[in-house]
């Protein structure tokens, strides 16, 4: 990824109006992608977006670029990221494009691509698009310009797909569910999915206005949905992020259930019904409680680098089906080709129906270890992580934990921060140990 000029681990993202999220660049991006994709397949792409006001501008710019390259465009309007992945596959389109900055504020936006198989674009295709961006833009002959059509039934198609992933012999009758759509791309989809399966649905943050996406709501802001679950005496709450690929939940007591606990519930239920294929992939940030709980069930566990892209890479390499980040990206390749918050929620609801247990009871099979994260700002003149004194400090702390916890040092990818994470059985103790390492990082940086 380090050789990329524009593409990051999750497409191209930035502040709206500033390159690369400007109308000029995005039109050129559409053209460059179109030129690369025109050499293969159907010469057709699908475009979906979340509910940000800038989506109108960027959608038009992409449409113009693709048309100039001779590519036909299917416009789907507001659609969750995983829906675009699914529909790209079913329409046999050459690519699916999502205009979204996921859980970021409305003034950010981004562009990400899916291949014809509903997965992230292969590296070589992204590199070819980047190379084409350096070429001078041209336009095909008028007779060969791409045509744009609106796909009016896209939402209905995806709702039916989601419902098809819930066993037909069960229903959600009798369950009261709060559904928080973050004023994002699932606002017209997720409530219908759960309601049509029989649940009583209380909608929250399902009224997008272009600027309220992820604003004090959704999977990155759980306070309001937790209150609402308690006020409404609901059985559980489902919180999605702005583009619908992330899920966090709330149990009947108002307690947050994160991605680690969700994948534990899904994996345990799959194992009990002889549907577990392989183990579970987490990340370096996955709670050690998940690892220990899976070990008790004789389920293999492996850690990938932080990022759903890396979880997916490891799943494919191992031939496994289940993976997750604690932030709520939950991947079930038995159901779909990418992380999908609505599908993940249905997987948990399936476990509730099949077990007859509540979400509160299902999560009790796993004990989350206290996890402390200390951010240490550093000058950037040296790399404290590779300093001998810091390494020794980590070794000392690991010896104190004696196999009952973990230490992880990570450098932030966006600012000069060292993230010191320590987890173990006792909150007071892990806090003390994390601060010991953090102080050593500060001391080493001060010396330079």
Coordinates of C-alpha atoms in Angstrom, one line a residue:
X1 CA 0.0 0.0 0.0
X2 CA 2.9 2.3 0.6
X3 CA 3.4 2.9 -3.1
X4 CA -0.1 4.4 -3.6
X5 CA -0.5 8.1 -4.1
X6 CA -4.3 8.2 -3.6
X7 CA -5.7 4.8 -2.6
X8 CA -5.5 3.9 1.1
X9 CA -6.5 0.7 2.8
X10 CA -10.2 1.7 2.3
X11 CA -10.3 3.6 -0.9
X12 CA -9.7 7.3 -1.3
X13 CA -10.9 9.6 1.6
X14 CA -10.6 13.2 2.6
X15 CA -12.2 16.6 3.2
X16 CA -14.9 17.6 0.7
X17 CA -13.8 20.3 -1.7
X18 CA -10.1 19.6 -1.2
X19 CA -8.1 17.3 -3.4
X20 CA -8.6 14.4 -3.8
X21 CA -12.3 14.8 -2.8
X22 CA -13.0 17.6 -5.3
X23 CA -15.3 17.5 -8.3
X24 CA -12.4 17.8 -10.7
X25 CA -10.4 15.0 -9.3
X26 CA -13.4 12.7 -8.8
X27 CA -14.4 13.2 -12.5
X28 CA -10.8 12.3 -13.5
X29 CA -11.0 9.3 -11.2
X30 CA -14.2 8.1 -12.8
X31 CA -12.6 8.5 -16.2
X32 CA -9.3 6.7 -15.2
X33 CA -11.2 3.8 -13.6
X34 CA -13.4 3.6 -16.7
X35 CA -10.4 3.5 -19.0
X36 CA -9.0 0.6 -17.0
X37 CA -12.3 -1.3 -16.7
X38 CA -13.2 -0.7 -20.4
X39 CA -10.5 -3.3 -21.3
X40 CA -12.5 -6.0 -19.7
X41 CA -16.0 -7.4 -19.1
X42 CA -19.4 -5.7 -19.3
X43 CA -18.3 -2.0 -19.5
X44 CA -20.9 -1.3 -16.7
X45 CA -20.5 0.0 -13.2
X46 CA -22.8 0.6 -10.3
X47 CA -22.6 3.7 -8.0
X48 CA -24.1 3.9 -4.5
X49 CA -23.6 6.5 -1.8
X50 CA -24.4 7.3 1.8
X51 CA -26.5 10.3 2.8
X52 CA -23.9 13.1 2.9
X53 CA -24.9 16.2 1.1
X54 CA -21.6 16.0 -1.0
X55 CA -22.8 12.7 -2.4
X56 CA -24.9 14.5 -5.1
X57 CA -21.8 16.4 -6.3
X58 CA -19.4 13.5 -6.3
X59 CA -22.0 11.1 -7.9
X60 CA -22.4 13.5 -10.8
X61 CA -18.6 13.9 -11.2
X62 CA -18.1 10.2 -11.2
X63 CA -20.9 9.7 -13.7
X64 CA -19.4 12.2 -16.1
X65 CA -16.0 10.6 -15.9
X66 CA -17.2 7.1 -16.5
X67 CA -19.4 8.3 -19.4
X68 CA -16.5 10.0 -21.0
X69 CA -14.6 6.7 -20.8
X70 CA -17.5 4.8 -22.5
X71 CA -18.7 3.0 -19.4
X72 CA -22.5 2.6 -18.6
X73 CA -23.5 3.6 -15.1
X74 CA -26.3 2.2 -12.8
X75 CA -27.2 4.8 -10.2
X76 CA -28.6 3.3 -6.9
X77 CA -28.8 6.4 -4.7
X78 CA -28.3 6.0 -1.0
X79 CA -27.2 2.4 -0.4
X80 CA -25.1 0.7 2.3
X81 CA -21.5 -0.3 1.3
X82 CA -22.3 -4.0 1.6
X83 CA -25.4 -3.6 -0.6
X84 CA -23.2 -2.1 -3.3
X85 CA -20.9 -5.1 -3.1
X86 CA -23.8 -7.6 -3.3
X87 CA -25.5 -5.8 -6.2
X88 CA -22.3 -5.4 -8.2
X89 CA -22.0 -9.2 -8.1
X90 CA -25.7 -9.9 -9.0
X91 CA -25.7 -7.3 -11.8
X92 CA -22.5 -8.7 -13.2
X93 CA -21.1 -5.2 -13.2
X94 CA -17.4 -4.7 -13.8
X95 CA -17.2 -2.6 -10.6
X96 CA -19.2 -1.1 -7.8
X97 CA -18.4 2.3 -6.4
X98 CA -19.4 3.6 -3.0
X99 CA -19.3 7.3 -2.2
X100 CA -18.9 7.3 1.6
X101 CA -16.5 8.2 4.4
X102 CA -18.1 5.5 6.6
X103 CA -18.2 6.7 10.2
X104 CA -16.5 10.1 9.6
X105 CA -18.4 13.4 9.9
X106 CA -20.5 14.7 7.0
X107 CA -17.8 17.1 5.8
X108 CA -15.5 14.2 4.9
X109 CA -16.2 11.9 2.0
X110 CA -14.6 9.1 0.1
X111 CA -14.6 6.8 -2.9
X112 CA -14.2 3.0 -2.6
X113 CA -14.4 0.3 -5.3
X114 CA -15.6 -3.3 -5.3
X115 CA -14.8 -5.8 -8.0
X116 CA -17.3 -7.8 -10.0
X117 CA -17.1 -10.5 -7.3
X118 CA -18.2 -8.0 -4.6
X119 CA -14.8 -7.8 -3.0
X120 CA -12.3 -5.0 -2.7
X121 CA -10.5 -4.2 -6.0
X122 CA -7.3 -6.2 -6.6
X123 CA -4.1 -4.2 -5.9
X124 CA -3.1 -4.4 -9.6
X125 CA -6.3 -2.8 -10.7
X126 CA -6.0 0.0 -8.2
X127 CA -2.4 0.5 -9.4
X128 CA -3.5 0.7 -13.0
X129 CA -6.1 3.3 -12.1
X130 CA -3.5 5.4 -10.3
X131 CA -1.2 5.2 -13.4
X132 CA -4.1 6.3 -15.6
X133 CA -4.7 9.3 -13.4
X134 CA -1.4 10.7 -14.6
X135 CA -2.6 10.6 -18.2
X136 CA -4.4 13.4 -20.0
X137 CA -8.1 13.0 -19.9
X138 CA -9.9 12.4 -23.2
X139 CA -13.4 11.5 -24.3
X140 CA -14.7 8.6 -26.4
X141 CA -16.7 9.4 -29.6
X142 CA -20.2 10.7 -28.8
X143 CA -21.8 7.5 -30.2
X144 CA -19.8 5.5 -27.6
X145 CA -20.4 7.6 -24.5
X146 CA -21.7 5.7 -21.5
X147 CA -25.3 5.9 -20.5
X148 CA -26.7 6.3 -17.0
X149 CA -29.8 4.6 -15.7
X150 CA -31.3 4.7 -12.2
X151 CA -31.9 1.3 -10.5
X152 CA -35.1 2.0 -8.7
X153 CA -35.5 -1.4 -7.0
X154 CA -32.0 -1.6 -5.5
X155 CA -33.2 -1.2 -1.9
X156 CA -35.9 -3.8 -2.3
X157 CA -33.4 -6.3 -3.8
X158 CA -31.0 -5.8 -0.9
X159 CA -33.7 -6.1 1.7
X160 CA -34.8 -9.5 0.2
X161 CA -31.1 -10.6 0.2
X162 CA -30.7 -9.7 3.9
X163 CA -33.9 -11.6 4.8
X164 CA -32.7 -14.6 2.8
X165 CA -29.8 -14.9 5.2
X166 CA -32.2 -15.5 8.2
X167 CA -33.5 -19.1 8.6
X168 CA -37.1 -19.3 7.2
X169 CA -38.3 -21.5 10.1
X170 CA -37.7 -18.6 12.6
X171 CA -39.3 -15.2 13.0
X172 CA -38.6 -12.2 15.2
X173 CA -42.1 -12.0 16.5
X174 CA -42.2 -10.9 20.1
X175 CA -38.8 -9.1 19.9
X176 CA -38.7 -5.3 20.5
X177 CA -35.6 -3.9 18.8
X178 CA -34.2 -0.3 18.7
X179 CA -32.5 0.2 15.3
X180 CA -30.0 3.2 15.0
X181 CA -29.1 3.9 11.4
X182 CA -26.7 6.8 12.1
X183 CA -28.8 9.0 9.7
X184 CA -26.9 7.0 7.1
X185 CA -27.2 4.7 4.2
X186 CA -29.3 2.0 6.0
X187 CA -32.1 4.4 7.0
X188 CA -34.5 3.0 4.4
X189 CA -33.3 -0.6 4.6
X190 CA -32.4 -2.0 8.1
X191 CA -35.7 -1.1 9.8
X192 CA -37.6 -2.8 7.0
X193 CA -35.5 -6.0 7.2
X194 CA -36.1 -6.5 10.9
X195 CA -39.8 -5.4 10.7
X196 CA -40.6 -7.7 7.8
X197 CA -39.0 -10.6 9.8
X198 CA -41.6 -9.9 12.6
X199 CA -39.8 -7.6 15.1
X200 CA -41.3 -4.5 16.7
X201 CA -38.9 -1.9 15.5
X202 CA -38.2 1.5 17.2
X203 CA -36.3 3.7 14.7
X204 CA -33.6 6.0 15.8
X205 CA -31.4 8.3 13.7
X206 CA -33.3 7.3 10.5
X207 CA -34.0 10.8 9.2
X208 CA -30.9 12.0 7.2
X209 CA -30.7 15.6 6.1
X210 CA -27.2 15.6 4.5
X211 CA -25.3 16.9 7.4
X212 CA -26.4 14.8 10.4
X213 CA -24.8 11.4 9.4
X214 CA -22.9 9.9 12.4
X215 CA -23.7 12.9 14.5
X216 CA -24.0 11.7 18.1
X217 CA -25.5 8.4 16.8
X218 CA -24.6 5.1 15.1
X219 CA -22.0 2.5 15.9
X220 CA -19.4 5.0 17.1
X221 CA -21.7 6.8 19.6
X222 CA -23.7 4.4 21.7
X223 CA -25.0 6.6 24.6
X224 CA -28.3 7.5 23.0
X225 CA -29.3 4.0 21.8
X226 CA -28.4 2.6 25.2
X227 CA -30.7 5.1 26.9
X228 CA -33.5 4.3 24.4
X229 CA -33.2 0.6 24.9
X230 CA -33.8 1.1 28.6
X231 CA -36.6 3.7 28.2
X232 CA -38.5 1.5 25.7
X233 CA -37.7 -1.7 27.7
X234 CA -36.5 -3.2 24.4
X235 CA -34.9 -6.6 24.1
X236 CA -31.8 -5.2 22.3
X237 CA -30.5 -2.4 20.2
X238 CA -28.8 -2.5 16.8
X239 CA -26.4 0.4 15.9
X240 CA -25.0 0.7 12.4
X241 CA -22.5 3.2 11.1
X242 CA -23.1 5.7 8.3
X243 CA -22.4 3.3 5.4
X244 CA -23.8 0.2 7.1
X245 CA -20.7 -2.1 7.2
X246 CA -20.2 -1.8 11.0
X247 CA -22.4 -3.1 13.8
X248 CA -22.5 -2.5 17.6
X249 CA -25.3 -3.8 19.8
X250 CA -26.9 -3.0 23.1
X251 CA -28.4 -5.7 25.4
X252 CA -31.6 -5.3 27.5
X253 CA -29.6 -3.8 30.4
X254 CA -28.2 -1.0 28.2
X255 CA -24.7 -2.5 28.0
X256 CA -22.7 -2.2 24.8
X257 CA -21.9 -5.4 22.9
X258 CA -18.9 -4.9 20.6
X259 CA -17.5 -6.7 17.6
X260 CA -15.5 -9.1 19.7
X261 CA -18.6 -10.3 21.6
X262 CA -20.7 -10.4 18.4
X263 CA -18.2 -12.7 16.6
X264 CA -18.0 -14.9 19.7
X265 CA -21.8 -15.3 19.7
X266 CA -21.9 -16.0 15.9
X267 CA -19.0 -18.5 16.0
X268 CA -20.3 -20.4 19.0
X269 CA -23.8 -20.7 17.5
X270 CA -22.2 -21.9 14.2
X271 CA -20.2 -24.5 16.0
X272 CA -23.3 -25.8 17.9
X273 CA -25.1 -26.3 14.5
X274 CA -22.1 -27.8 12.7
X275 CA -21.8 -24.8 10.4
X276 CA -18.4 -23.5 11.6
X277 CA -15.9 -23.7 8.8
X278 CA -12.4 -23.2 10.3
X279 CA -11.6 -20.7 13.0
X280 CA -12.0 -16.9 13.6
X281 CA -9.8 -14.1 12.5
X282 CA -9.6 -11.0 14.8
X283 CA -7.0 -8.2 14.9
X284 CA -4.2 -7.0 17.1
X285 CA -6.8 -5.0 19.0
X286 CA -9.2 -7.9 19.6
X287 CA -9.7 -8.5 23.3
X288 CA -7.8 -11.4 24.8
X289 CA -11.1 -12.4 26.3
X290 CA -12.3 -13.4 22.8
X291 CA -9.1 -15.5 22.3
X292 CA -9.6 -17.3 25.6
X293 CA -13.3 -17.9 25.1
X294 CA -12.8 -19.4 21.7
X295 CA -9.9 -21.5 23.0
X296 CA -12.4 -23.0 25.6
X297 CA -14.6 -24.0 22.7
X298 CA -11.6 -25.5 20.7
X299 CA -12.1 -22.8 18.0
X300 CA -8.9 -21.6 16.4
X301 CA -8.2 -17.9 16.5
X302 CA -5.7 -15.8 14.5
X303 CA -4.9 -12.1 14.7
X304 CA -4.5 -9.8 11.6
X305 CA -3.3 -6.3 11.4
X306 CA -6.0 -3.6 12.3
X307 CA -8.3 -3.0 9.3
X308 CA -11.1 -5.1 7.8
X309 CA -9.0 -5.5 4.6
X310 CA -6.4 -7.4 6.6
X311 CA -9.0 -9.5 8.3
X312 CA -10.3 -10.5 4.9
X313 CA -6.9 -11.3 3.5
X314 CA -6.3 -13.7 6.4
X315 CA -9.7 -15.3 6.1
X316 CA -8.9 -16.1 2.4
X317 CA -5.4 -17.3 3.2
X318 CA -6.8 -19.7 5.8
X319 CA -10.0 -20.7 4.1
X320 CA -12.0 -19.6 7.1
X321 CA -15.4 -17.8 7.1
X322 CA -15.7 -15.6 10.2
X323 CA -13.7 -12.5 11.2
X324 CA -14.2 -9.2 13.0
X325 CA -12.7 -6.1 14.4
X326 CA -13.7 -5.0 17.9
X327 CA -15.0 -1.7 16.3
X328 CA -17.8 -3.7 14.8
X329 CA -16.6 -4.8 11.3
X330 CA -18.0 -8.3 11.3
X331 CA -17.4 -10.5 8.3
X332 CA -19.3 -13.8 7.6
X333 CA -18.3 -15.2 4.2
X334 CA -20.9 -17.8 4.5
X335 CA -23.4 -15.0 3.9
X336 CA -21.8 -12.3 1.9
X337 CA -18.5 -11.1 0.4
X338 CA -17.7 -8.2 2.8
X339 CA -18.4 -6.8 6.3
X340 CA -22.1 -6.2 6.7
X341 CA -23.7 -4.7 9.8
X342 CA -27.3 -5.8 9.0
X343 CA -26.3 -9.4 8.1
X344 CA -24.2 -9.6 11.3
X345 CA -27.2 -8.4 13.4
X346 CA -29.3 -11.1 11.7
X347 CA -26.6 -13.7 12.6
X348 CA -26.9 -12.7 16.3
X349 CA -30.7 -12.7 16.1
X350 CA -30.5 -16.2 14.6
X351 CA -28.4 -17.3 17.6
X352 CA -31.1 -15.8 19.9
X353 CA -33.9 -17.6 18.2
X354 CA -32.1 -21.0 18.0
X355 CA -30.8 -20.9 21.6
X356 CA -33.9 -19.3 23.2
X357 CA -31.5 -17.1 25.2
X358 CA -31.3 -13.3 25.3
X359 CA -28.4 -11.2 24.1
X360 CA -27.4 -10.7 27.7
X361 CA -27.2 -14.4 28.3
X362 CA -25.4 -15.2 25.0
X363 CA -22.6 -12.7 25.8
X364 CA -21.9 -14.2 29.2
X365 CA -19.9 -17.0 27.6
X366 CA -17.1 -14.6 27.1
X367 CA -15.4 -12.4 29.7
X368 CA -13.9 -9.2 28.4
X369 CA -10.5 -8.4 29.9
X370 CA -9.9 -4.8 31.0
X371 CA -8.0 -3.1 28.2
X372 CA -6.2 0.2 28.7
X373 CA -5.0 2.4 25.7
X374 CA -2.6 5.3 26.4
X375 CA -1.8 7.6 23.6
X376 CA 1.7 9.2 23.8
X377 CA 2.6 12.1 21.5
X378 CA 6.2 12.0 20.3
X379 CA 8.4 14.4 18.3
X380 CA 8.8 12.1 15.3
X381 CA 12.6 12.5 15.4
X382 CA 13.1 8.9 16.3
X383 CA 11.0 5.7 16.6
X384 CA 10.4 5.0 20.3
X385 CA 8.9 1.5 19.5
X386 CA 12.4 0.3 18.3
X387 CA 14.3 1.8 21.3
X388 CA 16.0 -0.8 23.5
X389 CA 14.8 0.8 26.7
X390 CA 11.2 0.8 25.5
X391 CA 11.6 -2.8 24.3
X392 CA 12.9 -3.8 27.7
X393 CA 10.0 -2.0 29.4
X394 CA 7.6 -4.1 27.3
X395 CA 9.4 -7.3 28.2
X396 CA 9.3 -6.4 31.9
X397 CA 5.5 -5.8 31.8
X398 CA 4.9 -9.0 29.8
X399 CA 6.8 -10.9 32.5
X400 CA 4.6 -9.4 35.2
X401 CA 1.5 -10.4 33.3
X402 CA 2.9 -13.9 33.1
X403 CA 0.7 -15.0 30.2
X404 CA -2.6 -13.6 31.6
X405 CA -2.6 -10.5 29.4
X406 CA -1.1 -8.7 26.4
X407 CA 1.0 -5.7 25.5
X408 CA 0.8 -3.9 22.1
X409 CA 2.6 -0.8 20.9
X410 CA 1.3 0.7 17.6
X411 CA 2.2 3.9 15.8
X412 CA -0.7 5.9 14.6
X413 CA -1.0 6.1 10.8
X414 CA -2.4 9.7 10.9
X415 CA -0.6 11.6 13.7
X416 CA 2.6 11.4 15.7
X417 CA 1.2 9.1 18.4
X418 CA 2.4 5.9 20.0
X419 CA -0.6 3.8 21.2
X420 CA 0.3 1.8 24.2
X421 CA -2.2 -1.0 24.9
X422 CA -2.1 -3.3 27.9
X423 CA -4.8 -5.8 28.9
X424 CA -5.1 -8.3 31.7
X425 CA -7.4 -9.5 34.4
X426 CA -7.2 -6.5 36.7
X427 CA -8.1 -2.9 35.6
X428 CA -5.9 -1.2 38.2
X429 CA -2.9 -3.3 37.4
X430 CA -3.2 -2.9 33.6
X431 CA -3.5 0.8 34.0
X432 CA -0.4 0.9 36.1
X433 CA 1.5 -1.2 33.6
X434 CA 0.4 0.8 30.6
X435 CA 1.6 4.0 32.3
X436 CA 5.0 2.5 33.0
X437 CA 5.5 1.8 29.3
X438 CA 4.0 5.2 28.3
X439 CA 6.5 7.0 30.7
X440 CA 9.4 5.1 29.1
X441 CA 8.3 6.1 25.6
X442 CA 8.1 9.8 26.8
X443 CA 11.6 9.5 28.4
X444 CA 13.2 8.1 25.3
X445 CA 11.6 10.7 23.1
X446 CA 12.7 13.5 25.4
X447 CA 16.3 12.3 25.1
X448 CA 16.2 13.0 21.4

